[in-house]
Amino acid sequence: MPMRTRAATLAFLSAVTLAAVTSLAGPAAAAPATGAVPGAKAAAPRFLAASQLPPHPSSAWTAGPVTDGFPAELAYCLGEEGVPAHDYRHRVFHTDLDTGAVQATVVTGSAAQGKALAALIDRRIRSCADRIERSDPETEAEGRFYGSLPVEEGARVHGLHTATSWGATDIHLLSVGRDGRTITVVSWGQMGDFGDAPVAAFRKTTARAVGKLY
């Protein structure tokens, strides 16, 4: 598949969901956690290592640095700025071929806020395929639910396949999980369809991502 075709597909997916960002607006700032000690600095959530991603059959994973902000790599489903009024951090992973992944984390003001945010992100992931198809009749999209995971306060795993009229086809796996007031979102993607998705391995990656936050 020509690289310009894949680039055009990803650019379209980012544009499709960018308009959804404004509807995700939350409070102007996260409230301090209940019982927090003034002046105390909470431990930052930990991130996945490259070795904890689904194994690639012919290329090793490389992990980028942990960076402030919401990752553009999640724009295809959540918008380039994610959910406003929260401070995100993220790490991008890549292989030497066409497979990539990203993890984002955010610490909200309370467990209740964390629960609400995780539910909101999950709804956005579940509605992603429908929003893509409504925005562009040239693209067919299908979402699948791959179940919940009993790790910390829980995680949910989804799949998303897109195929364009000009032949581009991509498969993504996405998950959102929560540990108290902290949320993590993990995404894996490459060219292909549902048959190319390492669902079992990605479920393990998601469980590790949530379990190692603290």
PDB file of C-alpha atoms in Angstrom:
ATOM      1  CA  MET A   1       0.000   0.000   0.000  1.00  0.00           C
ATOM      2  CA  PRO A   2       1.483   3.441  -0.915  1.00  0.00           C
ATOM      3  CA  MET A   3       2.560   5.439   2.114  1.00  0.00           C
ATOM      4  CA  ARG A   4       0.575   8.456   0.872  1.00  0.00           C
ATOM      5  CA  THR A   5      -2.603   6.351   1.000  1.00  0.00           C
ATOM      6  CA  ARG A   6      -2.043   5.364   4.625  1.00  0.00           C
ATOM      7  CA  ALA A   7      -1.069   8.931   5.552  1.00  0.00           C
ATOM      8  CA  ALA A   8      -4.248  10.245   3.963  1.00  0.00           C
ATOM      9  CA  THR A   9      -6.320   7.724   5.906  1.00  0.00           C
ATOM     10  CA  LEU A  10      -4.817   8.672   9.257  1.00  0.00           C
ATOM     11  CA  ALA A  11      -5.144  12.373   8.486  1.00  0.00           C
ATOM     12  CA  PHE A  12      -8.835  11.836   7.730  1.00  0.00           C
ATOM     13  CA  LEU A  13      -9.427   9.905  10.932  1.00  0.00           C
ATOM     14  CA  SER A  14      -7.817  12.693  12.963  1.00  0.00           C
ATOM     15  CA  ALA A  15      -9.972  15.324  11.287  1.00  0.00           C
ATOM     16  CA  VAL A  16     -13.153  13.292  11.774  1.00  0.00           C
ATOM     17  CA  THR A  17     -12.882  13.222  15.549  1.00  0.00           C
ATOM     18  CA  LEU A  18     -11.323  16.602  16.205  1.00  0.00           C
ATOM     19  CA  ALA A  19     -14.803  18.161  16.111  1.00  0.00           C
ATOM     20  CA  ALA A  20     -15.869  15.912  18.990  1.00  0.00           C
ATOM     21  CA  VAL A  21     -13.341  17.439  21.365  1.00  0.00           C
ATOM     22  CA  THR A  22     -15.482  20.416  22.369  1.00  0.00           C
ATOM     23  CA  SER A  23     -18.282  18.138  23.566  1.00  0.00           C
ATOM     24  CA  LEU A  24     -15.918  16.436  26.009  1.00  0.00           C
ATOM     25  CA  ALA A  25     -15.191  19.549  28.055  1.00  0.00           C
ATOM     26  CA  GLY A  26     -14.994  18.944  31.784  1.00  0.00           C
ATOM     27  CA  PRO A  27     -14.387  21.228  34.763  1.00  0.00           C
ATOM     28  CA  ALA A  28     -11.908  24.053  34.360  1.00  0.00           C
ATOM     29  CA  ALA A  29      -9.399  22.278  36.572  1.00  0.00           C
ATOM     30  CA  ALA A  30      -9.141  19.034  38.464  1.00  0.00           C
ATOM     31  CA  ALA A  31     -10.041  19.322  42.126  1.00  0.00           C
ATOM     32  CA  PRO A  32      -7.492  18.284  44.762  1.00  0.00           C
ATOM     33  CA  ALA A  33      -7.829  14.693  45.882  1.00  0.00           C
ATOM     34  CA  THR A  34      -9.793  14.163  49.070  1.00  0.00           C
ATOM     35  CA  GLY A  35      -7.455  13.830  52.009  1.00  0.00           C
ATOM     36  CA  ALA A  36      -4.403  15.064  50.081  1.00  0.00           C
ATOM     37  CA  VAL A  37      -1.631  16.531  52.193  1.00  0.00           C
ATOM     38  CA  PRO A  38      -0.946  20.188  51.259  1.00  0.00           C
ATOM     39  CA  GLY A  39       2.406  20.513  49.535  1.00  0.00           C
ATOM     40  CA  ALA A  40       2.766  16.755  49.038  1.00  0.00           C
ATOM     41  CA  LYS A  41       3.554  15.597  45.516  1.00  0.00           C
ATOM     42  CA  ALA A  42       1.731  12.454  44.417  1.00  0.00           C
ATOM     43  CA  ALA A  43       3.663   9.732  42.642  1.00  0.00           C
ATOM     44  CA  ALA A  44       3.384   9.942  38.869  1.00  0.00           C
ATOM     45  CA  PRO A  45       1.708   6.993  37.128  1.00  0.00           C
ATOM     46  CA  ARG A  46       4.140   4.541  35.540  1.00  0.00           C
ATOM     47  CA  PHE A  47       4.102   3.604  31.874  1.00  0.00           C
ATOM     48  CA  LEU A  48       4.434   0.416  29.888  1.00  0.00           C
ATOM     49  CA  ALA A  49       7.860  -0.722  28.711  1.00  0.00           C
ATOM     50  CA  ALA A  50       8.422  -1.702  25.085  1.00  0.00           C
ATOM     51  CA  SER A  51       8.716  -5.360  26.123  1.00  0.00           C
ATOM     52  CA  GLN A  52       5.158  -5.298  27.531  1.00  0.00           C
ATOM     53  CA  LEU A  53       3.472  -4.586  24.194  1.00  0.00           C
ATOM     54  CA  PRO A  54       2.061  -7.367  21.990  1.00  0.00           C
ATOM     55  CA  PRO A  55       5.083  -9.079  20.379  1.00  0.00           C
ATOM     56  CA  HIS A  56       5.698  -8.152  16.755  1.00  0.00           C
ATOM     57  CA  PRO A  57       6.562 -11.144  14.533  1.00  0.00           C
ATOM     58  CA  SER A  58       9.500  -9.493  12.773  1.00  0.00           C
ATOM     59  CA  SER A  59      10.441  -6.218  14.470  1.00  0.00           C
ATOM     60  CA  ALA A  60      11.264  -5.079  17.995  1.00  0.00           C
ATOM     61  CA  TRP A  61       9.323  -2.320  19.751  1.00  0.00           C
ATOM     62  CA  THR A  62      11.009   0.976  20.595  1.00  0.00           C
ATOM     63  CA  ALA A  63       9.617   3.184  23.384  1.00  0.00           C
ATOM     64  CA  GLY A  64       9.754   6.955  23.164  1.00  0.00           C
ATOM     65  CA  PRO A  65      10.098   9.259  26.168  1.00  0.00           C
ATOM     66  CA  VAL A  66       7.227  10.048  28.503  1.00  0.00           C
ATOM     67  CA  THR A  67       5.906  13.401  27.296  1.00  0.00           C
ATOM     68  CA  ASP A  68       3.378  15.921  28.617  1.00  0.00           C
ATOM     69  CA  GLY A  69       0.141  16.414  26.711  1.00  0.00           C
ATOM     70  CA  PHE A  70      -2.450  14.295  24.941  1.00  0.00           C
ATOM     71  CA  PRO A  71      -0.995  12.266  22.031  1.00  0.00           C
ATOM     72  CA  ALA A  72      -1.963  13.070  18.446  1.00  0.00           C
ATOM     73  CA  GLU A  73      -1.838   9.304  17.854  1.00  0.00           C
ATOM     74  CA  LEU A  74      -5.214   8.994  19.610  1.00  0.00           C
ATOM     75  CA  ALA A  75      -6.843  11.677  17.448  1.00  0.00           C
ATOM     76  CA  TYR A  76      -8.534   9.116  15.210  1.00  0.00           C
ATOM     77  CA  CYS A  77     -10.965   8.292  18.006  1.00  0.00           C
ATOM     78  CA  LEU A  78     -10.675  10.859  20.803  1.00  0.00           C
ATOM     79  CA  GLY A  79      -9.536  14.083  19.163  1.00  0.00           C
ATOM     80  CA  GLU A  80      -6.047  15.600  19.191  1.00  0.00           C
ATOM     81  CA  GLU A  81      -6.559  17.270  22.577  1.00  0.00           C
ATOM     82  CA  GLY A  82      -8.455  14.411  24.208  1.00  0.00           C
ATOM     83  CA  VAL A  83     -10.614  15.509  27.114  1.00  0.00           C
ATOM     84  CA  PRO A  84      -9.992  19.183  27.981  1.00  0.00           C
ATOM     85  CA  ALA A  85      -9.145  20.480  31.458  1.00  0.00           C
ATOM     86  CA  HIS A  86      -6.931  17.536  32.420  1.00  0.00           C
ATOM     87  CA  ASP A  87      -3.148  17.167  32.367  1.00  0.00           C
ATOM     88  CA  TYR A  88      -2.196  14.180  30.235  1.00  0.00           C
ATOM     89  CA  ARG A  89       1.130  12.440  29.794  1.00  0.00           C
ATOM     90  CA  HIS A  90       1.889   9.906  27.102  1.00  0.00           C
ATOM     91  CA  ARG A  91       4.454   7.555  25.587  1.00  0.00           C
ATOM     92  CA  VAL A  92       4.610   6.568  21.908  1.00  0.00           C
ATOM     93  CA  PHE A  93       5.940   3.195  20.740  1.00  0.00           C
ATOM     94  CA  HIS A  94       6.901   2.063  17.248  1.00  0.00           C
ATOM     95  CA  THR A  95       8.426  -0.812  15.321  1.00  0.00           C
ATOM     96  CA  ASP A  96      10.611  -0.671  12.221  1.00  0.00           C
ATOM     97  CA  LEU A  97       7.562  -1.523  10.113  1.00  0.00           C
ATOM     98  CA  ASP A  98       4.021  -0.113  10.116  1.00  0.00           C
ATOM     99  CA  THR A  99       2.929  -1.041  13.643  1.00  0.00           C
ATOM    100  CA  GLY A 100       2.617   1.625  16.336  1.00  0.00           C
ATOM    101  CA  ALA A 101       1.196   2.063  19.818  1.00  0.00           C
ATOM    102  CA  VAL A 102       0.636   4.777  22.399  1.00  0.00           C
ATOM    103  CA  GLN A 103      -0.274   4.990  26.086  1.00  0.00           C
ATOM    104  CA  ALA A 104      -1.794   8.056  27.741  1.00  0.00           C
ATOM    105  CA  THR A 105      -2.435   8.630  31.450  1.00  0.00           C
ATOM    106  CA  VAL A 106      -4.284  11.272  33.428  1.00  0.00           C
ATOM    107  CA  VAL A 107      -4.773  11.792  37.157  1.00  0.00           C
ATOM    108  CA  THR A 108      -8.156  13.308  37.985  1.00  0.00           C
ATOM    109  CA  GLY A 109      -9.198  15.011  41.206  1.00  0.00           C
ATOM    110  CA  SER A 110     -11.018  12.066  42.786  1.00  0.00           C
ATOM    111  CA  ALA A 111     -12.055   8.473  42.235  1.00  0.00           C
ATOM    112  CA  ALA A 112     -15.532   9.691  41.239  1.00  0.00           C
ATOM    113  CA  GLN A 113     -14.050  11.971  38.573  1.00  0.00           C
ATOM    114  CA  GLY A 114     -11.847   9.133  37.388  1.00  0.00           C
ATOM    115  CA  LYS A 115     -14.837   6.818  37.057  1.00  0.00           C
ATOM    116  CA  ALA A 116     -16.767   9.419  35.063  1.00  0.00           C
ATOM    117  CA  LEU A 117     -13.841  10.144  32.755  1.00  0.00           C
ATOM    118  CA  ALA A 118     -13.161   6.456  32.095  1.00  0.00           C
ATOM    119  CA  ALA A 119     -16.833   5.945  31.214  1.00  0.00           C
ATOM    120  CA  LEU A 120     -16.776   8.962  28.894  1.00  0.00           C
ATOM    121  CA  ILE A 121     -13.678   7.754  27.060  1.00  0.00           C
ATOM    122  CA  ASP A 122     -15.168   4.274  26.750  1.00  0.00           C
ATOM    123  CA  ARG A 123     -18.316   5.731  25.178  1.00  0.00           C
ATOM    124  CA  ARG A 124     -16.177   7.705  22.722  1.00  0.00           C
ATOM    125  CA  ILE A 125     -14.311   4.569  21.714  1.00  0.00           C
ATOM    126  CA  ARG A 126     -17.549   2.620  21.269  1.00  0.00           C
ATOM    127  CA  SER A 127     -19.047   5.361  19.085  1.00  0.00           C
ATOM    128  CA  CYS A 128     -15.898   5.896  17.026  1.00  0.00           C
ATOM    129  CA  ALA A 129     -16.888   3.680  14.081  1.00  0.00           C
ATOM    130  CA  ASP A 130     -20.315   5.293  13.740  1.00  0.00           C
ATOM    131  CA  ARG A 131     -18.846   8.803  13.854  1.00  0.00           C
ATOM    132  CA  ILE A 132     -16.323   7.943  11.145  1.00  0.00           C
ATOM    133  CA  GLU A 133     -18.976   6.540   8.824  1.00  0.00           C
ATOM    134  CA  ARG A 134     -21.304   9.500   9.384  1.00  0.00           C
ATOM    135  CA  SER A 135     -18.504  11.894   8.510  1.00  0.00           C
ATOM    136  CA  ASP A 136     -17.258  10.173   5.342  1.00  0.00           C
ATOM    137  CA  PRO A 137     -19.308   7.834   3.124  1.00  0.00           C
ATOM    138  CA  GLU A 138     -16.031   6.767   1.458  1.00  0.00           C
ATOM    139  CA  THR A 139     -14.955   4.980   4.650  1.00  0.00           C
ATOM    140  CA  GLU A 140     -16.450   1.890   6.235  1.00  0.00           C
ATOM    141  CA  ALA A 141     -15.738   1.396   9.931  1.00  0.00           C
ATOM    142  CA  GLU A 142     -16.567  -1.397  12.343  1.00  0.00           C
ATOM    143  CA  GLY A 143     -16.045  -1.565  16.085  1.00  0.00           C
ATOM    144  CA  ARG A 144     -15.879  -4.655  18.244  1.00  0.00           C
ATOM    145  CA  PHE A 145     -15.909  -5.115  22.014  1.00  0.00           C
ATOM    146  CA  TYR A 146     -13.334  -7.554  23.367  1.00  0.00           C
ATOM    147  CA  GLY A 147     -14.481  -7.638  26.965  1.00  0.00           C
ATOM    148  CA  SER A 148     -13.651  -6.266  30.390  1.00  0.00           C
ATOM    149  CA  LEU A 149     -10.620  -7.030  32.546  1.00  0.00           C
ATOM    150  CA  PRO A 150     -10.737  -7.430  36.349  1.00  0.00           C
ATOM    151  CA  VAL A 151      -7.666  -5.298  37.056  1.00  0.00           C
ATOM    152  CA  GLU A 152      -7.829  -2.568  39.732  1.00  0.00           C
ATOM    153  CA  GLU A 153     -11.129  -0.702  39.054  1.00  0.00           C
ATOM    154  CA  GLY A 154     -11.467  -2.403  35.692  1.00  0.00           C
ATOM    155  CA  ALA A 155     -10.536  -1.998  32.032  1.00  0.00           C
ATOM    156  CA  ARG A 156     -12.396  -2.420  28.739  1.00  0.00           C
ATOM    157  CA  VAL A 157     -10.905  -3.498  25.399  1.00  0.00           C
ATOM    158  CA  HIS A 158     -12.177  -2.592  21.927  1.00  0.00           C
ATOM    159  CA  GLY A 159     -11.230  -3.068  18.284  1.00  0.00           C
ATOM    160  CA  LEU A 160     -11.732  -0.692  15.335  1.00  0.00           C
ATOM    161  CA  HIS A 161     -11.336  -1.516  11.645  1.00  0.00           C
ATOM    162  CA  THR A 162     -11.516   1.079   8.855  1.00  0.00           C
ATOM    163  CA  ALA A 163     -11.505   0.534   5.097  1.00  0.00           C
ATOM    164  CA  THR A 164     -11.652   3.294   2.495  1.00  0.00           C
ATOM    165  CA  SER A 165     -12.989   3.245  -1.045  1.00  0.00           C
ATOM    166  CA  TRP A 166      -9.441   3.790  -2.334  1.00  0.00           C
ATOM    167  CA  GLY A 167      -8.142   0.656  -0.636  1.00  0.00           C
ATOM    168  CA  ALA A 168      -6.604   1.761   2.666  1.00  0.00           C
ATOM    169  CA  THR A 169      -7.376  -0.593   5.565  1.00  0.00           C
ATOM    170  CA  ASP A 170      -6.302  -0.240   9.185  1.00  0.00           C
ATOM    171  CA  ILE A 171      -6.918  -2.147  12.396  1.00  0.00           C
ATOM    172  CA  HIS A 172      -6.676  -0.636  15.878  1.00  0.00           C
ATOM    173  CA  LEU A 173      -7.056  -2.045  19.365  1.00  0.00           C
ATOM    174  CA  LEU A 174      -7.951   0.394  22.134  1.00  0.00           C
ATOM    175  CA  SER A 175      -8.497   0.083  25.849  1.00  0.00           C
ATOM    176  CA  VAL A 176      -9.317   2.307  28.801  1.00  0.00           C
ATOM    177  CA  GLY A 177      -8.684   1.335  32.416  1.00  0.00           C
ATOM    178  CA  ARG A 178      -8.786   2.919  35.854  1.00  0.00           C
ATOM    179  CA  ASP A 179      -6.903   2.705  39.132  1.00  0.00           C
ATOM    180  CA  GLY A 180      -8.737   4.962  41.588  1.00  0.00           C
ATOM    181  CA  ARG A 181      -8.605   8.494  40.190  1.00  0.00           C
ATOM    182  CA  THR A 182      -6.059   7.639  37.491  1.00  0.00           C
ATOM    183  CA  ILE A 183      -7.029   6.668  33.931  1.00  0.00           C
ATOM    184  CA  THR A 184      -4.907   5.084  31.231  1.00  0.00           C
ATOM    185  CA  VAL A 185      -5.710   4.660  27.539  1.00  0.00           C
ATOM    186  CA  VAL A 186      -3.714   2.278  25.340  1.00  0.00           C
ATOM    187  CA  SER A 187      -3.893   2.019  21.547  1.00  0.00           C
ATOM    188  CA  TRP A 188      -2.202  -0.365  19.106  1.00  0.00           C
ATOM    189  CA  GLY A 189      -2.539  -0.131  15.325  1.00  0.00           C
ATOM    190  CA  GLN A 190      -1.279  -1.261  11.949  1.00  0.00           C
ATOM    191  CA  MET A 191      -2.465  -1.906   8.395  1.00  0.00           C
ATOM    192  CA  GLY A 192      -4.810  -4.899   8.251  1.00  0.00           C
ATOM    193  CA  ASP A 193      -8.161  -6.143   9.518  1.00  0.00           C
ATOM    194  CA  PHE A 194      -9.575  -7.927  12.568  1.00  0.00           C
ATOM    195  CA  GLY A 195      -7.776 -11.127  11.657  1.00  0.00           C
ATOM    196  CA  ASP A 196      -4.442  -9.324  12.120  1.00  0.00           C
ATOM    197  CA  ALA A 197      -5.228  -8.036  15.610  1.00  0.00           C
ATOM    198  CA  PRO A 198      -3.355  -9.685  18.553  1.00  0.00           C
ATOM    199  CA  VAL A 199      -6.352  -9.447  20.860  1.00  0.00           C
ATOM    200  CA  ALA A 200      -5.161 -11.850  23.575  1.00  0.00           C
ATOM    201  CA  ALA A 201      -1.742 -10.193  23.773  1.00  0.00           C
ATOM    202  CA  PHE A 202      -3.296  -6.716  23.834  1.00  0.00           C
ATOM    203  CA  ARG A 203      -5.571  -7.707  26.700  1.00  0.00           C
ATOM    204  CA  LYS A 204      -2.446  -8.717  28.634  1.00  0.00           C
ATOM    205  CA  THR A 205      -0.819  -5.398  27.737  1.00  0.00           C
ATOM    206  CA  THR A 206      -3.878  -3.535  29.004  1.00  0.00           C
ATOM    207  CA  ALA A 207      -3.870  -5.446  32.295  1.00  0.00           C
ATOM    208  CA  ARG A 208      -0.169  -4.607  32.736  1.00  0.00           C
ATOM    209  CA  ALA A 209      -0.768  -0.953  31.912  1.00  0.00           C
ATOM    210  CA  VAL A 210      -3.451  -0.568  34.565  1.00  0.00           C
ATOM    211  CA  GLY A 211      -1.759  -2.803  37.117  1.00  0.00           C
ATOM    212  CA  LYS A 212       1.595  -1.003  37.024  1.00  0.00           C
ATOM    213  CA  LEU A 213       0.249   2.568  37.246  1.00  0.00           C
ATOM    214  CA  TYR A 214       1.210   2.568  40.961  1.00  0.00           C
TER     215      TYR A 214
END
